PDB file of C-alpha atoms in Angstrom:
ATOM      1  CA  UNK H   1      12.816  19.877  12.113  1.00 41.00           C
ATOM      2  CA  UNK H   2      11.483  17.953   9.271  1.00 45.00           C
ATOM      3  CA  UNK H   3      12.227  14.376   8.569  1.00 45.00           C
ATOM      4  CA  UNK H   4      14.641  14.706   5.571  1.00 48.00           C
ATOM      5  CA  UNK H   5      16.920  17.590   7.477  1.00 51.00           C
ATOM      6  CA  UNK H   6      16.902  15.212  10.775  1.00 42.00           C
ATOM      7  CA  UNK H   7      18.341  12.564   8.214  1.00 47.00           C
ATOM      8  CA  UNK H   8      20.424  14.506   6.468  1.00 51.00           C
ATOM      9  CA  UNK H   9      22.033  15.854  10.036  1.00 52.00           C
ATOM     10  CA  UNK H  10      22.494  12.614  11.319  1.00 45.00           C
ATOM     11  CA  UNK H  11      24.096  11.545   8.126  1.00 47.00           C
ATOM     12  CA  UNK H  12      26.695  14.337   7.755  1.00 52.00           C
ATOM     13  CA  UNK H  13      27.204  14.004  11.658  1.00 49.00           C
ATOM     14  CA  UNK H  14      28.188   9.982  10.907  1.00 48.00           C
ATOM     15  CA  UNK H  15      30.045  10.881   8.058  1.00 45.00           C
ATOM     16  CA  UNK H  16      32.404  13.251  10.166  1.00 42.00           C
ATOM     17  CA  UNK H  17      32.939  10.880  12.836  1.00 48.00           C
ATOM     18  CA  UNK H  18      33.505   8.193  10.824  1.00 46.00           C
ATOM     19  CA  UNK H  19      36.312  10.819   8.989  1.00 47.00           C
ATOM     20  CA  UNK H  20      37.571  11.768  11.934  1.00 46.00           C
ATOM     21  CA  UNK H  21      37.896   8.246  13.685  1.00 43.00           C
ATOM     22  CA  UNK H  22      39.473   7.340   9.940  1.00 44.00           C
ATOM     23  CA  UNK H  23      41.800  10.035  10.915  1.00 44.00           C
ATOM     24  CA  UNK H  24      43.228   8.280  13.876  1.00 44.00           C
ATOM     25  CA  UNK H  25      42.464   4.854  13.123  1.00 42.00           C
ATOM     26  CA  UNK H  26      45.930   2.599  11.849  1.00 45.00           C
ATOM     27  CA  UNK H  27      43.122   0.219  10.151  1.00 45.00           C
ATOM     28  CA  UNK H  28      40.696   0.860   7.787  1.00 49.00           C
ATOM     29  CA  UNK H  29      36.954   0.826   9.323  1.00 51.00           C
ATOM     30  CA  UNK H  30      34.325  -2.039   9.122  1.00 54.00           C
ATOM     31  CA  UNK H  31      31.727  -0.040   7.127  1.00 62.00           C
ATOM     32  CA  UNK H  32      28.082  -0.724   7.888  1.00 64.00           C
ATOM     33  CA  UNK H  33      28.561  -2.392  11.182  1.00 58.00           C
ATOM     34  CA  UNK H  34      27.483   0.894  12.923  1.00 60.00           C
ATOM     35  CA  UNK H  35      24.332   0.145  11.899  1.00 61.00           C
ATOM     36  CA  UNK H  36      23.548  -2.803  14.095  1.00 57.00           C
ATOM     37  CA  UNK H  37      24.423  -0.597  17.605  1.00 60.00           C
ATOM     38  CA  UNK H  38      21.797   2.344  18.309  1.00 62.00           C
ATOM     39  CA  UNK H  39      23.341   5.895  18.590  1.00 61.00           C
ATOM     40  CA  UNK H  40      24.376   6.887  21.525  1.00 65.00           C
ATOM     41  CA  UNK H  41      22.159   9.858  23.181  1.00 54.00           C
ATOM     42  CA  UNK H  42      23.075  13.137  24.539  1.00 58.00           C
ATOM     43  CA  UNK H  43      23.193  13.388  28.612  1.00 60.00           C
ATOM     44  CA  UNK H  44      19.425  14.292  29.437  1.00 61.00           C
ATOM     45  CA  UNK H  45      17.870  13.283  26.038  1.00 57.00           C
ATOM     46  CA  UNK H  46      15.395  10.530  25.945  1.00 57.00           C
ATOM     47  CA  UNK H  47      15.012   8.201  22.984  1.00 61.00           C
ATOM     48  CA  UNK H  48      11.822   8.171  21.282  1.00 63.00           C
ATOM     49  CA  UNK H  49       9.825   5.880  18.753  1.00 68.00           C
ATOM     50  CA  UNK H  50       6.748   6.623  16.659  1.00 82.00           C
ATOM     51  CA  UNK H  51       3.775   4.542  15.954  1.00 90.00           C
ATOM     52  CA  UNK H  52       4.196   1.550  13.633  1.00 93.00           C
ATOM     53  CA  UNK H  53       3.028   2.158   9.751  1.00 94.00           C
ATOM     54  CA  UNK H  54      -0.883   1.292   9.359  1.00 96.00           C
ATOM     55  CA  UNK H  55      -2.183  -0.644   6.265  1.00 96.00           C
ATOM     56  CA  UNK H  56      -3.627   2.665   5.510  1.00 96.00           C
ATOM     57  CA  UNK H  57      -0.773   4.694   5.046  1.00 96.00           C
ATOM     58  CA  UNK H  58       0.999   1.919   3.200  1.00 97.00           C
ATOM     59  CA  UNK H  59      -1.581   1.892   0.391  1.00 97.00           C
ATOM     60  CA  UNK H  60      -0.492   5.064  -0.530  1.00 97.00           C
ATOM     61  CA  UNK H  61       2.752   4.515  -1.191  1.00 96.00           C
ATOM     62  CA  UNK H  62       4.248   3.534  -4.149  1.00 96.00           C
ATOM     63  CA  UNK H  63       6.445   0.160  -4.629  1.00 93.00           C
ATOM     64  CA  UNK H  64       9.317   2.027  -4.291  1.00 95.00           C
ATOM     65  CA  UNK H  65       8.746   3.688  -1.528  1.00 97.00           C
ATOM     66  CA  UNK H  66       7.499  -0.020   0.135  1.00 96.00           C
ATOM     67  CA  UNK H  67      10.514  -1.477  -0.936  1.00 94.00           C
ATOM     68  CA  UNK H  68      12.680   1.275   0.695  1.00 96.00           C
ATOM     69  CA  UNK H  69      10.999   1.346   4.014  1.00 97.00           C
ATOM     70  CA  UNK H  70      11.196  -2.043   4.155  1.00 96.00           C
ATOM     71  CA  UNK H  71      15.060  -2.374   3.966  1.00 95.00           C
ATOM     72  CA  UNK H  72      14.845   0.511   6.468  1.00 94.00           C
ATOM     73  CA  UNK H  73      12.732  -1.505   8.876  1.00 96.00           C
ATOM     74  CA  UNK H  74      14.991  -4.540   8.445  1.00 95.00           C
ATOM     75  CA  UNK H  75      17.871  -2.497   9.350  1.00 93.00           C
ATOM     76  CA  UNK H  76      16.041  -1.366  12.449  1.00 93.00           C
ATOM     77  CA  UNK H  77      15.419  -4.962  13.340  1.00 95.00           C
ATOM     78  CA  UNK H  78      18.033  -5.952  13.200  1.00 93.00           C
ATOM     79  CA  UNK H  79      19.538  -2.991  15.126  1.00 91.00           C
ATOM     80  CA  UNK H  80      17.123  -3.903  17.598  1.00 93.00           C
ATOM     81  CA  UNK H  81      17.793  -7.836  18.101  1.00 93.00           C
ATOM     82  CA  UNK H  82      21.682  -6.377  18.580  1.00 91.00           C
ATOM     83  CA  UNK H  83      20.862  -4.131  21.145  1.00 91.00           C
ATOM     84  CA  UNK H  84      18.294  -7.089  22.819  1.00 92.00           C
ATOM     85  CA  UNK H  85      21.603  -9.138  22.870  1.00 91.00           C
ATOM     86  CA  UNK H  86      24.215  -6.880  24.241  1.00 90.00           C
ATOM     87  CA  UNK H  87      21.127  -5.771  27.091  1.00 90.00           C
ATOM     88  CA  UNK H  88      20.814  -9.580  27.600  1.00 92.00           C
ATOM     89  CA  UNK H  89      24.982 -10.061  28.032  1.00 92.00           C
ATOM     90  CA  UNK H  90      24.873  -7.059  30.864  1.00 91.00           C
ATOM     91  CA  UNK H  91      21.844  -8.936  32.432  1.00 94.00           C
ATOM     92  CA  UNK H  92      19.394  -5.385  31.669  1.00 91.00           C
ATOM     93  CA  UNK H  93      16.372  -4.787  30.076  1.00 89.00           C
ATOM     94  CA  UNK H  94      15.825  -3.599  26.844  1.00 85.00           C
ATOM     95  CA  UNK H  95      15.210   0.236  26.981  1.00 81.00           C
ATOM     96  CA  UNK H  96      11.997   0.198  24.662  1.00 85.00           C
ATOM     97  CA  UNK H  97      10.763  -3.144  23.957  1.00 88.00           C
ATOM     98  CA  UNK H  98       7.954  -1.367  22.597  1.00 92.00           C
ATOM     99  CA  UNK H  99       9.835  -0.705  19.347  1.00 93.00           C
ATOM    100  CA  UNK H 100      10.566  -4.220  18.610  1.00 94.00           C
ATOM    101  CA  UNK H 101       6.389  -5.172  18.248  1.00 96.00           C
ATOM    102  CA  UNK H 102       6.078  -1.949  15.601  1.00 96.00           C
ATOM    103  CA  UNK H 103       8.484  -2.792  13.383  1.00 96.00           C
ATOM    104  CA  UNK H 104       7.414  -5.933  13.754  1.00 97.00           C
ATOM    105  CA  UNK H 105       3.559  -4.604  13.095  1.00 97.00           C
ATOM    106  CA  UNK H 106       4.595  -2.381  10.348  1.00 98.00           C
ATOM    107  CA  UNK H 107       6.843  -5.408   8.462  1.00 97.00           C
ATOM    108  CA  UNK H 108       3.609  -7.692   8.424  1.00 97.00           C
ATOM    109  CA  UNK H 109       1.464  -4.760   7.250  1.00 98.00           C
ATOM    110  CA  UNK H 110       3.665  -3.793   4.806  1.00 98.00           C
ATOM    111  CA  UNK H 111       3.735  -7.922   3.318  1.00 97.00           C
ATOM    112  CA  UNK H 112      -0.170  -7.490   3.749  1.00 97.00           C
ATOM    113  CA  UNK H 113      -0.300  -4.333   1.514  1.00 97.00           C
ATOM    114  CA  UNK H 114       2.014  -6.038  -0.635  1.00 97.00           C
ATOM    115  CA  UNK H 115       0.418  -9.262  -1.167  1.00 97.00           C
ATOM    116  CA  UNK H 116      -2.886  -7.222  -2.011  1.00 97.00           C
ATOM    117  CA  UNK H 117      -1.580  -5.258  -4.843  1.00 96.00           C
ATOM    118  CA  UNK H 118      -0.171  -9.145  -6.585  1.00 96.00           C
ATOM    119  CA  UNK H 119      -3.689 -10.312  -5.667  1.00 96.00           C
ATOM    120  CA  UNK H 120      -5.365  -7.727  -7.752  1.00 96.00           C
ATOM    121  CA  UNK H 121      -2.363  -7.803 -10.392  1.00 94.00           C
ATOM    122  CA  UNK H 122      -4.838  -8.753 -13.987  1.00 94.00           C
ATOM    123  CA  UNK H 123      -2.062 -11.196 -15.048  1.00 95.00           C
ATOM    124  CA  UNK H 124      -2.298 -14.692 -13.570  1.00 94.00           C
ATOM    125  CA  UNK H 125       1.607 -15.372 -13.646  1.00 95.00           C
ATOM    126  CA  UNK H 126       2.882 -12.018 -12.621  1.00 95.00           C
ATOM    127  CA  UNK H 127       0.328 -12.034  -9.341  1.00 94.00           C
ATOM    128  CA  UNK H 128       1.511 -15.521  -8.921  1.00 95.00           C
ATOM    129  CA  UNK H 129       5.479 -14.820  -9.190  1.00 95.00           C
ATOM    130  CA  UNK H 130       4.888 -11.794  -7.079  1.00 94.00           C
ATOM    131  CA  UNK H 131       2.842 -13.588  -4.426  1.00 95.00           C
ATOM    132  CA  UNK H 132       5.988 -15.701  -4.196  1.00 95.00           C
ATOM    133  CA  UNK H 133       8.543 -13.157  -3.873  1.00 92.00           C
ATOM    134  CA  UNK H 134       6.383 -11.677  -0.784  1.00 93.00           C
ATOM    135  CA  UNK H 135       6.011 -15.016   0.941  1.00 93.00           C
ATOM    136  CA  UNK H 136       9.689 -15.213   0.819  1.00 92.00           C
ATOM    137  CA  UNK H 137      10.441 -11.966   2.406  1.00 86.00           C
TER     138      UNK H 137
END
């Protein structure tokens, strides 16, 4: 299944539950705070993560694109430092600490690709402002 139908699957699947659980519900729902708990998994299905982003890849996307899988990394962070906590309160481990040093990997590579394209920017004050904006990510 290819990236985009995966998305758009889990998207209509959230969607419904969120309609149906709107359905029931005698208060209106907290929107956006689903995204700092991982989804819960199927009986039998294991959770798995990809390799972080290399410099690489990066270079070939456009700012867009950088600035979107940022936000999506950010969200994943933070998903992740959530799910650190709540394994912390129940005295467990984190299921796959492994995912925490790739996003981690692919933030800083990201800032890297990011701070070379202002570097090689022709105008002085533009590659200055937007050296700036990176550091302050």
């Amino acid at each position: 299944m290819s990236l985009a139908r995966l998305g758009k699957a889990l998207l209509s699947s959230n969607l419904l539950q969120r309609q149906q659980v709107a359905a029931i519900s005698t208060r209106s729902s907290v929107l956006g705070l689903e995204d700092f708990f991982e989804t819960k998994l199927k009986e039998g299905e294991a959770r798995t993560a990809g390799r972080a982003w290399e410099a690489s890849d990066l270079r070939r996307k456009s700012w867009d694109d950088l600035h979107k899988l940022w936000y999506v990394l950010l969200k994943e962070r933070n998903m992740l430092r959530t799910e650190k906590e709540l394994a912390k309160v129940k005295n467990e481990r984190l299921a796959n600490p492994a995912r925490v040093r790739k996003v981690q990997k692919s933030m800083a590579r990201i800032k890297h690709v990011l701070t070379e394209r202002a570097i090689a920017e022709p105008d002085l004050a533009t590659s200055v402002r937007l050296r700036q904006f990176i550091n302050a990510l």
